Coordinates of C-alpha atoms (C1' of nucleotides) in Angstrom, one line a residue:
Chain A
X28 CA -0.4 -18.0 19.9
X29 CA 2.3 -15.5 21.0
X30 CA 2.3 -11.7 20.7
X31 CA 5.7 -11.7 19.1
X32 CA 4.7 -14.9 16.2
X33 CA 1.3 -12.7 16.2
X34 CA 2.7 -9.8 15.0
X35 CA 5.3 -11.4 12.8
X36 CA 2.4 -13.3 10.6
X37 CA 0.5 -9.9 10.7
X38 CA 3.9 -8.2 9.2
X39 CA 3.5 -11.0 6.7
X40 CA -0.3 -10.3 6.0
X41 CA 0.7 -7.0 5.0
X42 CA 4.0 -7.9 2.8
X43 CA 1.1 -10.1 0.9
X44 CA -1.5 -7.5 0.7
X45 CA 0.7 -4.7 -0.5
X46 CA 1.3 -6.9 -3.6
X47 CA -2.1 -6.1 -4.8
X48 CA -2.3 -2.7 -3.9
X49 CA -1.0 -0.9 -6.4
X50 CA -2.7 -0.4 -10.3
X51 CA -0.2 -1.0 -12.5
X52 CA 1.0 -4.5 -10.4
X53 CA -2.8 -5.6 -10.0
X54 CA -2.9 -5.0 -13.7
X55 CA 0.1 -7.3 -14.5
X56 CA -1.3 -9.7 -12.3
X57 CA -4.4 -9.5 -14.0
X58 CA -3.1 -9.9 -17.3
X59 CA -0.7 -12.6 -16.5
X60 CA -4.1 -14.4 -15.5
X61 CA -5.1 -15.1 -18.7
X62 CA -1.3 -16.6 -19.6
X63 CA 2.4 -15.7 -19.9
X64 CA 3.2 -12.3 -21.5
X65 CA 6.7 -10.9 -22.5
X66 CA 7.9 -8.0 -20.8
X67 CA 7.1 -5.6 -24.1
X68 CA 3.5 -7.0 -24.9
X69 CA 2.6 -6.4 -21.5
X70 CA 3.8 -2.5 -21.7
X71 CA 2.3 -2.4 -24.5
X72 CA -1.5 -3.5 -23.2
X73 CA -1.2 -1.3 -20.1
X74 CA -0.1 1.8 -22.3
X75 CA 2.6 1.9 -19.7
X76 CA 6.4 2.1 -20.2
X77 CA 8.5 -0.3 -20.8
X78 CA 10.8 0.5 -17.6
X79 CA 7.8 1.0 -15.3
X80 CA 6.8 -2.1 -16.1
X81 CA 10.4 -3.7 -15.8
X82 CA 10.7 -2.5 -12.3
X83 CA 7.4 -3.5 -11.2
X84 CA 8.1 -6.6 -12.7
X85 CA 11.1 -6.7 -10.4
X86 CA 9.0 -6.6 -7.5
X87 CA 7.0 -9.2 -8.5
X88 CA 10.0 -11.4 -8.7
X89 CA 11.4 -10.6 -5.2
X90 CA 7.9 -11.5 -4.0
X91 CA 7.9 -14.7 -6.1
X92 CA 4.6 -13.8 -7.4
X93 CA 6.2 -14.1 -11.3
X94 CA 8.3 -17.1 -12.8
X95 CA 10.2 -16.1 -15.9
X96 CA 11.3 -17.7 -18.6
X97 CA 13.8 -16.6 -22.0
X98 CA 12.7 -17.1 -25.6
X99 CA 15.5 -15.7 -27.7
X100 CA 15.2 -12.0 -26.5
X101 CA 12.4 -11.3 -24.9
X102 CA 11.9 -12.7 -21.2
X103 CA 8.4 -14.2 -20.8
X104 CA 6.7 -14.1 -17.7
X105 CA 3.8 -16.3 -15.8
X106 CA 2.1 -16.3 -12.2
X107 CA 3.7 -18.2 -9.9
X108 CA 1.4 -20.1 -8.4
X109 CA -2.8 -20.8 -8.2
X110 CA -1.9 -18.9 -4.3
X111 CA -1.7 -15.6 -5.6
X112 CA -4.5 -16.2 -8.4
X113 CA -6.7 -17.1 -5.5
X114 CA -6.2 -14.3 -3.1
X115 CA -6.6 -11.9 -6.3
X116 CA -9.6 -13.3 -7.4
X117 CA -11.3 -13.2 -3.9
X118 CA -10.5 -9.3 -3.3
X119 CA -11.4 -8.5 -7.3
X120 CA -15.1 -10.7 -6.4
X121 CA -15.1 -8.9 -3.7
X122 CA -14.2 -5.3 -4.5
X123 CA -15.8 -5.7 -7.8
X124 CA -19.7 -7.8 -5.6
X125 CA -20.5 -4.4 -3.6
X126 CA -19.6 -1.0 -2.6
X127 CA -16.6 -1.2 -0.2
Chain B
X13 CA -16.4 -7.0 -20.1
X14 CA -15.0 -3.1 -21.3
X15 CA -11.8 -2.3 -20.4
X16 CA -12.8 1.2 -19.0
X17 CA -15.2 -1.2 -17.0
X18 CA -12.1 -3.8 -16.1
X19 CA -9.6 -0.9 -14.8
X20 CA -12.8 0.7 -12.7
X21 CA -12.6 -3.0 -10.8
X22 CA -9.4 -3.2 -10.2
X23 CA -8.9 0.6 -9.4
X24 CA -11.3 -0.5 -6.3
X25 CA -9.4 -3.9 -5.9
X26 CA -6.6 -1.7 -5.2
X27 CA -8.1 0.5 -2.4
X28 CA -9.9 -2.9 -1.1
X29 CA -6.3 -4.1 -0.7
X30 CA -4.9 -1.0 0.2
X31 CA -6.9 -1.5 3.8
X32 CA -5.1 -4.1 4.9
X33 CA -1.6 -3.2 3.5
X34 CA -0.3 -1.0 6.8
X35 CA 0.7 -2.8 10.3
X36 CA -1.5 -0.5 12.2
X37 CA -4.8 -1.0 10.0
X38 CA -4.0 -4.6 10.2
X39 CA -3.6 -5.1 13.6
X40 CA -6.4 -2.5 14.8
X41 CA -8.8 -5.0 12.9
X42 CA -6.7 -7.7 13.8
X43 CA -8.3 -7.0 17.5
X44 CA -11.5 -5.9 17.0
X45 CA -12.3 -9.6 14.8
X46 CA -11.9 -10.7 18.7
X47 CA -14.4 -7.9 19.0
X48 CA -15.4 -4.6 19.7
X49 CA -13.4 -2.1 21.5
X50 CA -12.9 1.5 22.2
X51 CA -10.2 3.6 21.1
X52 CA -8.1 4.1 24.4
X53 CA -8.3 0.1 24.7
X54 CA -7.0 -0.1 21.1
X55 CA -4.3 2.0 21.6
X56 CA -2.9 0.8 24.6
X57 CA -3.4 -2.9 23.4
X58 CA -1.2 -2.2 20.3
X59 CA 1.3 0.2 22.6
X60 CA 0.4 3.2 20.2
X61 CA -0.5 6.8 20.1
X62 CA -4.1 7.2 20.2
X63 CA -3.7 10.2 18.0
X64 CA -2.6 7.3 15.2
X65 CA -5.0 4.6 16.1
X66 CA -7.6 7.6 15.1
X67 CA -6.2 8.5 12.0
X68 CA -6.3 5.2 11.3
X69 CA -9.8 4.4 12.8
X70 CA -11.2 7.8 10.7
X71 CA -10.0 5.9 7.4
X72 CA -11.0 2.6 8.0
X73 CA -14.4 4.8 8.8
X74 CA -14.1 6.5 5.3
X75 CA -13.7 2.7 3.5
X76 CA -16.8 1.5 5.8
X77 CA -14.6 -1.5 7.3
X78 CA -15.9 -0.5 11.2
X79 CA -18.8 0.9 12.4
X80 CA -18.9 3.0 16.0
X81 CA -21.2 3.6 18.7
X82 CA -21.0 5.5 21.6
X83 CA -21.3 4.8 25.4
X84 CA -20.5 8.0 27.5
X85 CA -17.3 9.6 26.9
X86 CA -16.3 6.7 24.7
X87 CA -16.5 5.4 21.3
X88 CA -16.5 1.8 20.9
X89 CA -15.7 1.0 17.4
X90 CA -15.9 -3.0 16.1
X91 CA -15.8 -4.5 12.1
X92 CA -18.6 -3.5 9.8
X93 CA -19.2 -6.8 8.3
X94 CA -18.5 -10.2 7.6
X95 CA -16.9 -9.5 4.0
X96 CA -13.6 -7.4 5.6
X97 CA -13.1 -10.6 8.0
X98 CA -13.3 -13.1 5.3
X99 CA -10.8 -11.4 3.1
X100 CA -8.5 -10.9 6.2
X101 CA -8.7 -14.8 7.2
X102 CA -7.9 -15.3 3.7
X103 CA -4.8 -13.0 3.2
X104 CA -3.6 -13.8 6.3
X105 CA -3.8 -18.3 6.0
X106 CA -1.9 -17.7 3.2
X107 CA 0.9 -15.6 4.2
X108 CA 0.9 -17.9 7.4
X109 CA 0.4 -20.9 5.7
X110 CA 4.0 -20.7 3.1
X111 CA 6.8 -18.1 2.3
X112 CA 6.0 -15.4 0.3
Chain C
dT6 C1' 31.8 -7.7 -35.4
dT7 C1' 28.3 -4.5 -35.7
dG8 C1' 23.8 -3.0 -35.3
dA9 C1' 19.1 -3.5 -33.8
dC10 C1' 16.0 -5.1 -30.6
dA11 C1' 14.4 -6.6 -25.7
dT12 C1' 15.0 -6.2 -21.0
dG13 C1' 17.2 -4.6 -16.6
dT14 C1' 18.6 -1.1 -13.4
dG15 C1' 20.5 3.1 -10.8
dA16 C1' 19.5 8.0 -9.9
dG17 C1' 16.5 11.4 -9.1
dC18 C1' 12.0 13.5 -8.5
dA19 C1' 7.1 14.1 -7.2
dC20 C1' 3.8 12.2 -4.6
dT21 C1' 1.8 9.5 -0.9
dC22 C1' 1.5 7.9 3.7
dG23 C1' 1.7 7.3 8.6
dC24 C1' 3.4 9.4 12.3
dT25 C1' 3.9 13.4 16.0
dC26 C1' 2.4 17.5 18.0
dA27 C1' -0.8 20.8 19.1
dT28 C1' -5.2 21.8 19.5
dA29 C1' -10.4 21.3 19.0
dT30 C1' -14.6 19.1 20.5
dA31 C1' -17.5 16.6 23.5
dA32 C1' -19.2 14.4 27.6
dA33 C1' -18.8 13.2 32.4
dA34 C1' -17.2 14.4 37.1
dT35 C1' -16.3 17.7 40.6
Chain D
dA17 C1' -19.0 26.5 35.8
dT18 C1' -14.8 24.4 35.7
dT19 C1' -11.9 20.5 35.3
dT20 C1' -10.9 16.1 33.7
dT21 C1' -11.3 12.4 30.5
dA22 C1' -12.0 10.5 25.7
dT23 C1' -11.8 11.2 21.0
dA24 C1' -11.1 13.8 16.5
dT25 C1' -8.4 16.4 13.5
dG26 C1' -5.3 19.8 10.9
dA27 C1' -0.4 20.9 10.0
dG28 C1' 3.8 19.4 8.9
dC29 C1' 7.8 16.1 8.8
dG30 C1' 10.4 12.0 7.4
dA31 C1' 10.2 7.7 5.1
dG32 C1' 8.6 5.1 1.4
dT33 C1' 7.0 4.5 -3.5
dG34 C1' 6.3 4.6 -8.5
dC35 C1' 7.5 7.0 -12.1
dT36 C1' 10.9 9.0 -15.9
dC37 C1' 15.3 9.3 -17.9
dA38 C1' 19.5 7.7 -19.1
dC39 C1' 22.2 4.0 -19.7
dA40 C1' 23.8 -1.0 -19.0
dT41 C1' 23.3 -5.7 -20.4
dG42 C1' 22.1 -9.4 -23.3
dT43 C1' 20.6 -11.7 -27.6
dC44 C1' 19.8 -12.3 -32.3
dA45 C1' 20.5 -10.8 -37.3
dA46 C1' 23.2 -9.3 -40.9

DNA sequence: TTGACATGTGAGCACTCGCTCATATAAAAT
DNA sequence: ATTTTATATGAGCGAGTGCTCACATGTCAA
């Protein structure tokens, strides 16, 4: 394996691991775990605001960790994929097993 | 499970993540999975400072993800367990393995 | 159409982070 | 003892990040 495709997949590793390292996001993520949530209930669980959440949300979607979908006016929102579920859960077993 | 319990987990989720979400971390590890290795070698393997490689080496220190020992003037520094190079292998198949 | 509600987004601010630079510490070599 | 080599660390700077605030957009109800 090259240096140069080496470093790129590193440069990856780290796109995919900054996901889940920050609160609020890991929250989200962690909510959406147990199903879909509209943009509001999910402000509204994390005590956070509605536009913090919105652009975190954002991010989410530019990573293609969230799908969306509409329901009159509120947009509701899912995981992607059983990919991200995975990597969360092994970091939370992990973080959550023994001291890091 | 309590909530002030739940956000205690993922508040250390977070930091577990947060090792792995800069280039420099990731590649210092990166190269010490092929073993250990002292600081100059890490620095001049990665082409950076060594003043950064040991800011970065104190931290990953601090989080317990590399032990050190000593041999003369040097400090030879390798991963402290298993559980760091699991979760790396994981993260990084799957950014390697699809898009993000 | 107008108003109310749900969400998205740009600007700006405070804070964090990773680096450089200078210097400290420590051990070996001379 | 002095110099050289290897590593650690504090200060400070520039870039990035996550928030708030204000407002835009979009959708339904009346």
């Amino acid at each position: 394996m090259s240096k140069e495709i080496k470093l790129n997949n590193l440069t990856e590793t780290v796109q995919l691991f900054k996901i889940f390292s920050d609160l609020t996001r890991l929250r989200i993520i962690d909510l959406l775990y147990s199903g879909e949530h509209a943009v509001q209930a999910i402000a509204d669980e994390l005590d956070t605001s509605q536009s913090a959440i919105s652009h975190q949300l954002k991010l989410l979607r530019d990573m293609n960790v969230v799908k969306t979908r509409k329901a009159g006016k509120q947009v509701i929102y899912r995981l992607r994929d059983s990919h991200i579920k995975e990597i969360f859960l092994i970091g939370y077993s992990h973080a959550t097993e023994c001291e890091i």
